[in-house]
Amino acid sequence: MSEQVQASVGQILREAREAQGLALENAAIRLHLMQRQIEAMEADDFSSLGQPVFARGFVRNYTRLLGLAPEGLLARMEGAPAEPATVSPLPTPSSRSWLTSPWLLLLLLGALLLGAIPVALYWWLNSDVEESPAPAPVQHSRSAPAPVPVPAAAPAVVPAPAMEVPLAAPPVVLPEAAPAEPAVVPPAVPADAGAPAASVPGVAKGALHLEFGADSWTEIKDASGNMLLRKLNTAGSSVDVSGTPPFNLVIGNAAQAKLTYNGRPIDLKPFVDVTVARFTLEE
């Protein structure tokens, strides 16, 4: 019991990981962190993880991955914030005592009364003024419709030029346009028929084949952003994926993985960062 009490947070995390046979690389892939961040937590180097809030969040997720209770380890971390002390009720009593003052209530009531009296007088005076001019516009509206029927005689002028239209109709322009129309219709049909044939070869497919020599977290997306594969592949397994290129790939333990695209082997070494390969595979 004394050894567990004296052990640091990082030592407890490292011993729990080693007891489960979990490698640093696999732990980093599962937590979506860099391997150096896992090593920093196991070395009690929490300052390199950024703000204390981020460091505590990383430790909490790591303990849950290892099946440990996070509360005990978070309480033992250095620089654990004493958050209850930051809540200071000092400004609240002053505002409450000021708002509950009887003098303030009297001033507010007086201001409301002074503001309500002018508004009531203004509304009462305007209501009388608006009622008196109402009947006046009614008399003017009755005399106004008299001049309206005068412009009604204007449509009589329109039928006169209508007689000139049949004079322009006899020209031979109409029979000449008739034979031109059927000649244009036939070529339009084959033009539409050829459209679907051009769209068929536009669909490109790509076939990916992956073989894993060690446990590897793999993610593959197609050109439209659809996730084709996202899982932890065990050592000795293989996966076949097909879709529309280009493909976005993330392969963990890339040094132990083999990739072929449409039967052509792809070298993963140029894309490896630490142990993870991230790249886009185009046609």
PDB file of N, CA and C in Angstrom, residues 101-201:
ATOM      1  N   SER A 101     -33.004  48.882  -1.552  1.00  0.00           N
ATOM      2  CA  SER A 101     -33.113  50.110  -0.755  1.00  0.00           C
ATOM      3  C   SER A 101     -34.499  50.736  -0.929  1.00  0.00           C
ATOM      4  N   PRO A 102     -35.155  51.147   0.157  1.00  0.00           N
ATOM      5  CA  PRO A 102     -36.494  51.759   0.023  1.00  0.00           C
ATOM      6  C   PRO A 102     -36.457  53.085  -0.727  1.00  0.00           C
ATOM      7  N   TRP A 103     -35.355  53.840  -0.595  1.00  0.00           N
ATOM      8  CA  TRP A 103     -35.262  55.108  -1.317  1.00  0.00           C
ATOM      9  C   TRP A 103     -35.229  54.886  -2.821  1.00  0.00           C
ATOM     10  N   LEU A 104     -34.538  53.827  -3.238  1.00  0.00           N
ATOM     11  CA  LEU A 104     -34.502  53.540  -4.668  1.00  0.00           C
ATOM     12  C   LEU A 104     -35.882  53.176  -5.192  1.00  0.00           C
ATOM     13  N   LEU A 105     -36.633  52.406  -4.415  1.00  0.00           N
ATOM     14  CA  LEU A 105     -37.986  52.035  -4.842  1.00  0.00           C
ATOM     15  C   LEU A 105     -38.874  53.261  -4.969  1.00  0.00           C
ATOM     16  N   LEU A 106     -38.743  54.206  -4.017  1.00  0.00           N
ATOM     17  CA  LEU A 106     -39.553  55.418  -4.096  1.00  0.00           C
ATOM     18  C   LEU A 106     -39.183  56.252  -5.328  1.00  0.00           C
ATOM     19  N   LEU A 107     -37.871  56.341  -5.621  1.00  0.00           N
ATOM     20  CA  LEU A 107     -37.456  57.095  -6.800  1.00  0.00           C
ATOM     21  C   LEU A 107     -37.973  56.467  -8.088  1.00  0.00           C
ATOM     22  N   LEU A 108     -37.967  55.137  -8.145  1.00  0.00           N
ATOM     23  CA  LEU A 108     -38.466  54.463  -9.330  1.00  0.00           C
ATOM     24  C   LEU A 108     -39.964  54.682  -9.516  1.00  0.00           C
ATOM     25  N   LEU A 109     -40.716  54.635  -8.417  1.00  0.00           N
ATOM     26  CA  LEU A 109     -42.158  54.872  -8.517  1.00  0.00           C
ATOM     27  C   LEU A 109     -42.442  56.305  -8.957  1.00  0.00           C
ATOM     28  N   GLY A 110     -41.658  57.272  -8.407  1.00  0.00           N
ATOM     29  CA  GLY A 110     -41.863  58.655  -8.803  1.00  0.00           C
ATOM     30  C   GLY A 110     -41.554  58.878 -10.274  1.00  0.00           C
ATOM     31  N   ALA A 111     -40.480  58.233 -10.756  1.00  0.00           N
ATOM     32  CA  ALA A 111     -40.131  58.385 -12.171  1.00  0.00           C
ATOM     33  C   ALA A 111     -41.204  57.788 -13.070  1.00  0.00           C
ATOM     34  N   LEU A 112     -41.783  56.659 -12.647  1.00  0.00           N
ATOM     35  CA  LEU A 112     -42.849  56.057 -13.444  1.00  0.00           C
ATOM     36  C   LEU A 112     -44.071  56.954 -13.510  1.00  0.00           C
ATOM     37  N   LEU A 113     -44.420  57.564 -12.366  1.00  0.00           N
ATOM     38  CA  LEU A 113     -45.592  58.448 -12.358  1.00  0.00           C
ATOM     39  C   LEU A 113     -45.342  59.680 -13.223  1.00  0.00           C
ATOM     40  N   LEU A 114     -44.146  60.284 -13.118  1.00  0.00           N
ATOM     41  CA  LEU A 114     -43.848  61.463 -13.921  1.00  0.00           C
ATOM     42  C   LEU A 114     -43.843  61.149 -15.420  1.00  0.00           C
ATOM     43  N   GLY A 115     -43.428  59.946 -15.774  1.00  0.00           N
ATOM     44  CA  GLY A 115     -43.424  59.580 -17.179  1.00  0.00           C
ATOM     45  C   GLY A 115     -44.786  59.166 -17.695  1.00  0.00           C
ATOM     46  N   ALA A 116     -45.624  58.608 -16.821  1.00  0.00           N
ATOM     47  CA  ALA A 116     -46.935  58.125 -17.262  1.00  0.00           C
ATOM     48  C   ALA A 116     -47.921  59.269 -17.473  1.00  0.00           C
ATOM     49  N   ILE A 117     -47.834  60.338 -16.671  1.00  0.00           N
ATOM     50  CA  ILE A 117     -48.813  61.434 -16.789  1.00  0.00           C
ATOM     51  C   ILE A 117     -48.703  62.141 -18.132  1.00  0.00           C
ATOM     52  N   PRO A 118     -47.512  62.560 -18.613  1.00  0.00           N
ATOM     53  CA  PRO A 118     -47.450  63.204 -19.943  1.00  0.00           C
ATOM     54  C   PRO A 118     -47.887  62.282 -21.077  1.00  0.00           C
ATOM     55  N   VAL A 119     -47.554  61.013 -20.955  1.00  0.00           N
ATOM     56  CA  VAL A 119     -47.955  60.080 -22.012  1.00  0.00           C
ATOM     57  C   VAL A 119     -49.471  59.959 -22.077  1.00  0.00           C
ATOM     58  N   ALA A 120     -50.135  59.912 -20.907  1.00  0.00           N
ATOM     59  CA  ALA A 120     -51.597  59.805 -20.882  1.00  0.00           C
ATOM     60  C   ALA A 120     -52.242  61.065 -21.459  1.00  0.00           C
ATOM     61  N   LEU A 121     -51.694  62.247 -21.138  1.00  0.00           N
ATOM     62  CA  LEU A 121     -52.255  63.488 -21.680  1.00  0.00           C
ATOM     63  C   LEU A 121     -52.074  63.555 -23.189  1.00  0.00           C
ATOM     64  N   TYR A 122     -50.898  63.165 -23.660  1.00  0.00           N
ATOM     65  CA  TYR A 122     -50.640  63.208 -25.098  1.00  0.00           C
ATOM     66  C   TYR A 122     -51.581  62.268 -25.842  1.00  0.00           C
ATOM     67  N   TRP A 123     -51.803  61.091 -25.297  1.00  0.00           N
ATOM     68  CA  TRP A 123     -52.700  60.130 -25.956  1.00  0.00           C
ATOM     69  C   TRP A 123     -54.135  60.630 -25.955  1.00  0.00           C
ATOM     70  N   TRP A 124     -54.561  61.269 -24.846  1.00  0.00           N
ATOM     71  CA  TRP A 124     -55.942  61.742 -24.752  1.00  0.00           C
ATOM     72  C   TRP A 124     -56.198  62.892 -25.722  1.00  0.00           C
ATOM     73  N   LEU A 125     -55.209  63.830 -25.818  1.00  0.00           N
ATOM     74  CA  LEU A 125     -55.379  64.956 -26.736  1.00  0.00           C
ATOM     75  C   LEU A 125     -55.358  64.493 -28.194  1.00  0.00           C
ATOM     76  N   ASN A 126     -54.481  63.595 -28.560  1.00  0.00           N
ATOM     77  CA  ASN A 126     -54.413  63.122 -29.947  1.00  0.00           C
ATOM     78  C   ASN A 126     -55.608  62.294 -30.342  1.00  0.00           C
ATOM     79  N   SER A 127     -56.220  61.606 -29.371  1.00  0.00           N
ATOM     80  CA  SER A 127     -57.402  60.814 -29.702  1.00  0.00           C
ATOM     81  C   SER A 127     -58.568  61.704 -30.097  1.00  0.00           C
ATOM     82  N   ASP A 128     -58.699  62.924 -29.471  1.00  0.00           N
ATOM     83  CA  ASP A 128     -59.779  63.847 -29.850  1.00  0.00           C
ATOM     84  C   ASP A 128     -59.522  64.449 -31.219  1.00  0.00           C
ATOM     85  N   VAL A 129     -58.235  64.744 -31.528  1.00  0.00           N
ATOM     86  CA  VAL A 129     -57.916  65.384 -32.807  1.00  0.00           C
ATOM     87  C   VAL A 129     -58.159  64.438 -33.971  1.00  0.00           C
ATOM     88  N   GLU A 130     -57.875  63.169 -33.791  1.00  0.00           N
ATOM     89  CA  GLU A 130     -58.025  62.215 -34.873  1.00  0.00           C
ATOM     90  C   GLU A 130     -59.480  61.914 -35.201  1.00  0.00           C
ATOM     91  N   GLU A 131     -60.395  62.094 -34.234  1.00  0.00           N
ATOM     92  CA  GLU A 131     -61.802  61.805 -34.489  1.00  0.00           C
ATOM     93  C   GLU A 131     -62.464  62.873 -35.342  1.00  0.00           C
ATOM     94  N   SER A 132     -62.072  64.188 -35.235  1.00  0.00           N
ATOM     95  CA  SER A 132     -62.740  65.277 -35.939  1.00  0.00           C
ATOM     96  C   SER A 132     -62.507  65.274 -37.449  1.00  0.00           C
ATOM     97  N   PRO A 133     -61.319  65.100 -37.993  1.00  0.00           N
ATOM     98  CA  PRO A 133     -61.147  65.180 -39.448  1.00  0.00           C
ATOM     99  C   PRO A 133     -61.600  63.943 -40.186  1.00  0.00           C
ATOM    100  N   ALA A 134     -62.094  62.947 -39.491  1.00  0.00           N
ATOM    101  CA  ALA A 134     -62.467  61.705 -40.157  1.00  0.00           C
ATOM    102  C   ALA A 134     -63.561  61.887 -41.189  1.00  0.00           C
ATOM    103  N   PRO A 135     -64.717  62.640 -40.930  1.00  0.00           N
ATOM    104  CA  PRO A 135     -65.785  62.752 -41.922  1.00  0.00           C
ATOM    105  C   PRO A 135     -65.410  63.599 -43.126  1.00  0.00           C
ATOM    106  N   ALA A 136     -64.397  64.513 -43.042  1.00  0.00           N
ATOM    107  CA  ALA A 136     -64.074  65.418 -44.153  1.00  0.00           C
ATOM    108  C   ALA A 136     -63.648  64.671 -45.411  1.00  0.00           C
ATOM    109  N   PRO A 137     -62.736  63.702 -45.354  1.00  0.00           N
ATOM    110  CA  PRO A 137     -62.321  63.035 -46.590  1.00  0.00           C
ATOM    111  C   PRO A 137     -63.405  62.209 -47.243  1.00  0.00           C
ATOM    112  N   VAL A 138     -64.493  61.900 -46.525  1.00  0.00           N
ATOM    113  CA  VAL A 138     -65.555  61.092 -47.113  1.00  0.00           C
ATOM    114  C   VAL A 138     -66.258  61.865 -48.220  1.00  0.00           C
ATOM    115  N   GLN A 139     -66.443  63.189 -48.053  1.00  0.00           N
ATOM    116  CA  GLN A 139     -67.144  64.000 -49.050  1.00  0.00           C
ATOM    117  C   GLN A 139     -66.312  64.147 -50.316  1.00  0.00           C
ATOM    118  N   HIS A 140     -64.999  64.336 -50.193  1.00  0.00           N
ATOM    119  CA  HIS A 140     -64.142  64.487 -51.362  1.00  0.00           C
ATOM    120  C   HIS A 140     -64.074  63.201 -52.173  1.00  0.00           C
ATOM    121  N   SER A 141     -64.113  62.058 -51.512  1.00  0.00           N
ATOM    122  CA  SER A 141     -64.003  60.797 -52.220  1.00  0.00           C
ATOM    123  C   SER A 141     -65.224  60.529 -53.081  1.00  0.00           C
ATOM    124  N   ARG A 142     -66.386  61.075 -52.710  1.00  0.00           N
ATOM    125  CA  ARG A 142     -67.592  60.840 -53.522  1.00  0.00           C
ATOM    126  C   ARG A 142     -67.575  61.667 -54.808  1.00  0.00           C
ATOM    127  N   SER A 143     -67.036  62.882 -54.790  1.00  0.00           N
ATOM    128  CA  SER A 143     -66.997  63.713 -55.988  1.00  0.00           C
ATOM    129  C   SER A 143     -65.859  63.340 -56.934  1.00  0.00           C
ATOM    130  N   ALA A 144     -64.855  62.660 -56.448  1.00  0.00           N
ATOM    131  CA  ALA A 144     -63.681  62.331 -57.264  1.00  0.00           C
ATOM    132  C   ALA A 144     -63.981  61.354 -58.395  1.00  0.00           C
ATOM    133  N   PRO A 145     -64.869  60.344 -58.252  1.00  0.00           N
ATOM    134  CA  PRO A 145     -65.043  59.351 -59.322  1.00  0.00           C
ATOM    135  C   PRO A 145     -65.601  59.922 -60.608  1.00  0.00           C
ATOM    136  N   ALA A 146     -66.111  61.194 -60.639  1.00  0.00           N
ATOM    137  CA  ALA A 146     -66.728  61.747 -61.854  1.00  0.00           C
ATOM    138  C   ALA A 146     -65.778  61.764 -63.046  1.00  0.00           C
ATOM    139  N   PRO A 147     -64.518  62.242 -62.924  1.00  0.00           N
ATOM    140  CA  PRO A 147     -63.657  62.274 -64.118  1.00  0.00           C
ATOM    141  C   PRO A 147     -63.112  60.932 -64.554  1.00  0.00           C
ATOM    142  N   VAL A 148     -63.332  59.851 -63.798  1.00  0.00           N
ATOM    143  CA  VAL A 148     -62.736  58.552 -64.113  1.00  0.00           C
ATOM    144  C   VAL A 148     -63.217  57.995 -65.444  1.00  0.00           C
ATOM    145  N   PRO A 149     -64.545  58.045 -65.823  1.00  0.00           N
ATOM    146  CA  PRO A 149     -64.984  57.437 -67.095  1.00  0.00           C
ATOM    147  C   PRO A 149     -64.459  58.142 -68.323  1.00  0.00           C
ATOM    148  N   VAL A 150     -63.832  59.324 -68.255  1.00  0.00           N
ATOM    149  CA  VAL A 150     -63.355  60.039 -69.443  1.00  0.00           C
ATOM    150  C   VAL A 150     -62.296  59.243 -70.189  1.00  0.00           C
ATOM    151  N   PRO A 151     -61.237  58.697 -69.525  1.00  0.00           N
ATOM    152  CA  PRO A 151     -60.237  57.940 -70.286  1.00  0.00           C
ATOM    153  C   PRO A 151     -60.736  56.633 -70.827  1.00  0.00           C
ATOM    154  N   ALA A 152     -61.955  56.210 -70.503  1.00  0.00           N
ATOM    155  CA  ALA A 152     -62.468  54.940 -71.001  1.00  0.00           C
ATOM    156  C   ALA A 152     -62.628  54.957 -72.500  1.00  0.00           C
ATOM    157  N   ALA A 153     -62.731  56.163 -73.136  1.00  0.00           N
ATOM    158  CA  ALA A 153     -62.883  56.250 -74.589  1.00  0.00           C
ATOM    159  C   ALA A 153     -61.590  55.933 -75.334  1.00  0.00           C
ATOM    160  N   ALA A 154     -60.478  55.852 -74.636  1.00  0.00           N
ATOM    161  CA  ALA A 154     -59.197  55.586 -75.289  1.00  0.00           C
ATOM    162  C   ALA A 154     -59.149  54.254 -76.023  1.00  0.00           C
ATOM    163  N   PRO A 155     -59.740  53.144 -75.526  1.00  0.00           N
ATOM    164  CA  PRO A 155     -59.658  51.870 -76.243  1.00  0.00           C
ATOM    165  C   PRO A 155     -60.262  51.901 -77.625  1.00  0.00           C
ATOM    166  N   ALA A 156     -61.097  52.902 -77.927  1.00  0.00           N
ATOM    167  CA  ALA A 156     -61.701  52.941 -79.254  1.00  0.00           C
ATOM    168  C   ALA A 156     -60.670  53.181 -80.344  1.00  0.00           C
ATOM    169  N   VAL A 157     -59.545  53.791 -80.026  1.00  0.00           N
ATOM    170  CA  VAL A 157     -58.521  54.071 -81.026  1.00  0.00           C
ATOM    171  C   VAL A 157     -57.753  52.809 -81.390  1.00  0.00           C
ATOM    172  N   VAL A 158     -57.700  51.812 -80.526  1.00  0.00           N
ATOM    173  CA  VAL A 158     -56.870  50.631 -80.728  1.00  0.00           C
ATOM    174  C   VAL A 158     -57.332  49.776 -81.894  1.00  0.00           C
ATOM    175  N   PRO A 159     -58.641  49.473 -82.090  1.00  0.00           N
ATOM    176  CA  PRO A 159     -59.040  48.576 -83.184  1.00  0.00           C
ATOM    177  C   PRO A 159     -58.727  49.123 -84.556  1.00  0.00           C
ATOM    178  N   ALA A 160     -58.480  50.455 -84.748  1.00  0.00           N
ATOM    179  CA  ALA A 160     -58.207  51.008 -86.074  1.00  0.00           C
ATOM    180  C   ALA A 160     -56.948  50.410 -86.695  1.00  0.00           C
ATOM    181  N   PRO A 161     -55.773  50.384 -85.971  1.00  0.00           N
ATOM    182  CA  PRO A 161     -54.602  49.772 -86.597  1.00  0.00           C
ATOM    183  C   PRO A 161     -54.706  48.281 -86.761  1.00  0.00           C
ATOM    184  N   ALA A 162     -55.699  47.644 -86.118  1.00  0.00           N
ATOM    185  CA  ALA A 162     -55.837  46.195 -86.269  1.00  0.00           C
ATOM    186  C   ALA A 162     -56.154  45.807 -87.686  1.00  0.00           C
ATOM    187  N   MET A 163     -56.714  46.715 -88.475  1.00  0.00           N
ATOM    188  CA  MET A 163     -57.037  46.417 -89.870  1.00  0.00           C
ATOM    189  C   MET A 163     -55.778  46.283 -90.723  1.00  0.00           C
ATOM    190  N   GLU A 164     -54.671  46.896 -90.277  1.00  0.00           N
ATOM    191  CA  GLU A 164     -53.444  46.829 -91.062  1.00  0.00           C
ATOM    192  C   GLU A 164     -52.729  45.501 -90.911  1.00  0.00           C
ATOM    193  N   VAL A 165     -53.022  44.725 -89.891  1.00  0.00           N
ATOM    194  CA  VAL A 165     -52.338  43.461 -89.652  1.00  0.00           C
ATOM    195  C   VAL A 165     -52.588  42.445 -90.745  1.00  0.00           C
ATOM    196  N   PRO A 166     -53.866  42.214 -91.184  1.00  0.00           N
ATOM    197  CA  PRO A 166     -54.062  41.231 -92.257  1.00  0.00           C
ATOM    198  C   PRO A 166     -53.386  41.626 -93.548  1.00  0.00           C
ATOM    199  N   LEU A 167     -53.090  42.967 -93.779  1.00  0.00           N
ATOM    200  CA  LEU A 167     -52.409  43.361 -95.011  1.00  0.00           C
ATOM    201  C   LEU A 167     -50.989  42.808 -95.057  1.00  0.00           C
ATOM    202  N   ALA A 168     -50.328  42.728 -93.869  1.00  0.00           N
ATOM    203  CA  ALA A 168     -48.955  42.201 -93.838  1.00  0.00           C
ATOM    204  C   ALA A 168     -48.906  40.692 -93.823  1.00  0.00           C
ATOM    205  N   ALA A 169     -50.052  40.003 -93.607  1.00  0.00           N
ATOM    206  CA  ALA A 169     -50.073  38.551 -93.520  1.00  0.00           C
ATOM    207  C   ALA A 169     -49.821  37.847 -94.836  1.00  0.00           C
ATOM    208  N   PRO A 170     -50.330  38.319 -95.994  1.00  0.00           N
ATOM    209  CA  PRO A 170     -50.169  37.577 -97.247  1.00  0.00           C
ATOM    210  C   PRO A 170     -48.748  37.309 -97.676  1.00  0.00           C
ATOM    211  N   PRO A 171     -47.672  38.078 -97.246  1.00  0.00           N
ATOM    212  CA  PRO A 171     -46.342  37.766 -97.791  1.00  0.00           C
ATOM    213  C   PRO A 171     -45.970  36.300 -97.634  1.00  0.00           C
ATOM    214  N   VAL A 172     -45.023  35.851 -98.465  1.00  0.00           N
ATOM    215  CA  VAL A 172     -44.670  34.438 -98.561  1.00  0.00           C
ATOM    216  C   VAL A 172     -43.717  34.016 -97.440  1.00  0.00           C
ATOM    217  N   VAL A 173     -43.526  34.858 -96.429  1.00  0.00           N
ATOM    218  CA  VAL A 173     -42.563  34.542 -95.366  1.00  0.00           C
ATOM    219  C   VAL A 173     -42.989  33.309 -94.607  1.00  0.00           C
ATOM    220  N   LEU A 174     -44.297  33.118 -94.376  1.00  0.00           N
ATOM    221  CA  LEU A 174     -44.782  31.986 -93.583  1.00  0.00           C
ATOM    222  C   LEU A 174     -44.537  30.654 -94.267  1.00  0.00           C
ATOM    223  N   PRO A 175     -44.859  30.443 -95.552  1.00  0.00           N
ATOM    224  CA  PRO A 175     -44.577  29.140 -96.161  1.00  0.00           C
ATOM    225  C   PRO A 175     -43.093  28.832 -96.233  1.00  0.00           C
ATOM    226  N   GLU A 176     -42.187  29.872 -96.324  1.00  0.00           N
ATOM    227  CA  GLU A 176     -40.764  29.584 -96.382  1.00  0.00           C
ATOM    228  C   GLU A 176     -40.243  29.061 -95.045  1.00  0.00           C
ATOM    229  N   ALA A 177     -40.822  29.564 -93.901  1.00  0.00           N
ATOM    230  CA  ALA A 177     -40.352  29.111 -92.580  1.00  0.00           C
ATOM    231  C   ALA A 177     -40.806  27.706 -92.265  1.00  0.00           C
ATOM    232  N   ALA A 178     -41.905  27.222 -92.878  1.00  0.00           N
ATOM    233  CA  ALA A 178     -42.451  25.904 -92.550  1.00  0.00           C
ATOM    234  C   ALA A 178     -41.489  24.779 -92.872  1.00  0.00           C
ATOM    235  N   PRO A 179     -40.871  24.712 -94.080  1.00  0.00           N
ATOM    236  CA  PRO A 179     -39.972  23.577 -94.349  1.00  0.00           C
ATOM    237  C   PRO A 179     -38.689  23.633 -93.528  1.00  0.00           C
ATOM    238  N   ALA A 180     -38.303  24.845 -93.030  1.00  0.00           N
ATOM    239  CA  ALA A 180     -37.048  24.925 -92.263  1.00  0.00           C
ATOM    240  C   ALA A 180     -37.172  24.253 -90.914  1.00  0.00           C
ATOM    241  N   GLU A 181     -38.370  24.252 -90.290  1.00  0.00           N
ATOM    242  CA  GLU A 181     -38.542  23.698 -88.942  1.00  0.00           C
ATOM    243  C   GLU A 181     -38.327  22.194 -88.880  1.00  0.00           C
ATOM    244  N   PRO A 182     -38.941  21.344 -89.760  1.00  0.00           N
ATOM    245  CA  PRO A 182     -38.701  19.897 -89.651  1.00  0.00           C
ATOM    246  C   PRO A 182     -37.250  19.523 -89.876  1.00  0.00           C
ATOM    247  N   ALA A 183     -36.483  20.354 -90.643  1.00  0.00           N
ATOM    248  CA  ALA A 183     -35.073  20.003 -90.876  1.00  0.00           C
ATOM    249  C   ALA A 183     -34.248  20.119 -89.612  1.00  0.00           C
ATOM    250  N   VAL A 184     -34.642  21.018 -88.657  1.00  0.00           N
ATOM    251  CA  VAL A 184     -33.862  21.210 -87.434  1.00  0.00           C
ATOM    252  C   VAL A 184     -34.177  20.140 -86.409  1.00  0.00           C
ATOM    253  N   VAL A 185     -35.377  19.554 -86.418  1.00  0.00           N
ATOM    254  CA  VAL A 185     -35.799  18.622 -85.372  1.00  0.00           C
ATOM    255  C   VAL A 185     -35.011  17.323 -85.381  1.00  0.00           C
ATOM    256  N   PRO A 186     -34.745  16.662 -86.547  1.00  0.00           N
ATOM    257  CA  PRO A 186     -34.061  15.356 -86.505  1.00  0.00           C
ATOM    258  C   PRO A 186     -32.694  15.383 -85.868  1.00  0.00           C
ATOM    259  N   PRO A 187     -31.805  16.395 -86.159  1.00  0.00           N
ATOM    260  CA  PRO A 187     -30.477  16.309 -85.528  1.00  0.00           C
ATOM    261  C   PRO A 187     -30.495  16.491 -84.037  1.00  0.00           C
ATOM    262  N   ALA A 188     -31.569  17.098 -83.453  1.00  0.00           N
ATOM    263  CA  ALA A 188     -31.603  17.299 -82.001  1.00  0.00           C
ATOM    264  C   ALA A 188     -31.755  15.995 -81.260  1.00  0.00           C
ATOM    265  N   VAL A 189     -32.400  14.968 -81.886  1.00  0.00           N
ATOM    266  CA  VAL A 189     -32.649  13.702 -81.188  1.00  0.00           C
ATOM    267  C   VAL A 189     -31.378  12.934 -80.943  1.00  0.00           C
ATOM    268  N   PRO A 190     -30.488  12.739 -81.966  1.00  0.00           N
ATOM    269  CA  PRO A 190     -29.246  11.993 -81.673  1.00  0.00           C
ATOM    270  C   PRO A 190     -28.324  12.720 -80.739  1.00  0.00           C
ATOM    271  N   ALA A 191     -28.426  14.094 -80.692  1.00  0.00           N
ATOM    272  CA  ALA A 191     -27.542  14.824 -79.765  1.00  0.00           C
ATOM    273  C   ALA A 191     -27.855  14.457 -78.337  1.00  0.00           C
ATOM    274  N   ASP A 192     -29.160  14.309 -78.001  1.00  0.00           N
ATOM    275  CA  ASP A 192     -29.532  13.928 -76.638  1.00  0.00           C
ATOM    276  C   ASP A 192     -29.188  12.478 -76.368  1.00  0.00           C
ATOM    277  N   ALA A 193     -29.318  11.626 -77.433  1.00  0.00           N
ATOM    278  CA  ALA A 193     -29.059  10.205 -77.223  1.00  0.00           C
ATOM    279  C   ALA A 193     -27.615   9.940 -76.868  1.00  0.00           C
ATOM    280  N   GLY A 194     -26.702  10.764 -77.371  1.00  0.00           N
ATOM    281  CA  GLY A 194     -25.283  10.535 -77.077  1.00  0.00           C
ATOM    282  C   GLY A 194     -24.861  11.022 -75.717  1.00  0.00           C
ATOM    283  N   ALA A 195     -25.674  11.859 -75.029  1.00  0.00           N
ATOM    284  CA  ALA A 195     -25.267  12.421 -73.739  1.00  0.00           C
ATOM    285  C   ALA A 195     -25.048  11.368 -72.685  1.00  0.00           C
ATOM    286  N   PRO A 196     -25.992  10.398 -72.445  1.00  0.00           N
ATOM    287  CA  PRO A 196     -25.726   9.415 -71.381  1.00  0.00           C
ATOM    288  C   PRO A 196     -24.523   8.542 -71.650  1.00  0.00           C
ATOM    289  N   ALA A 197     -24.197   8.308 -72.959  1.00  0.00           N
ATOM    290  CA  ALA A 197     -23.026   7.461 -73.227  1.00  0.00           C
ATOM    291  C   ALA A 197     -21.753   8.117 -72.754  1.00  0.00           C
ATOM    292  N   ALA A 198     -21.674   9.491 -72.800  1.00  0.00           N
ATOM    293  CA  ALA A 198     -20.453  10.183 -72.370  1.00  0.00           C
ATOM    294  C   ALA A 198     -20.299  10.165 -70.878  1.00  0.00           C
ATOM    295  N   SER A 199     -21.429  10.100 -70.113  1.00  0.00           N
ATOM    296  CA  SER A 199     -21.340  10.164 -68.658  1.00  0.00           C
ATOM    297  C   SER A 199     -20.944   8.846 -68.026  1.00  0.00           C
ATOM    298  N   VAL A 200     -21.055   7.724 -68.773  1.00  0.00           N
ATOM    299  CA  VAL A 200     -20.768   6.415 -68.178  1.00  0.00           C
ATOM    300  C   VAL A 200     -19.292   6.261 -67.864  1.00  0.00           C
ATOM    301  N   PRO A 201     -18.368   6.586 -68.838  1.00  0.00           N
ATOM    302  CA  PRO A 201     -16.947   6.403 -68.493  1.00  0.00           C
ATOM    303  C   PRO A 201     -16.441   7.414 -67.504  1.00  0.00           C
TER     304      PRO A 201
END
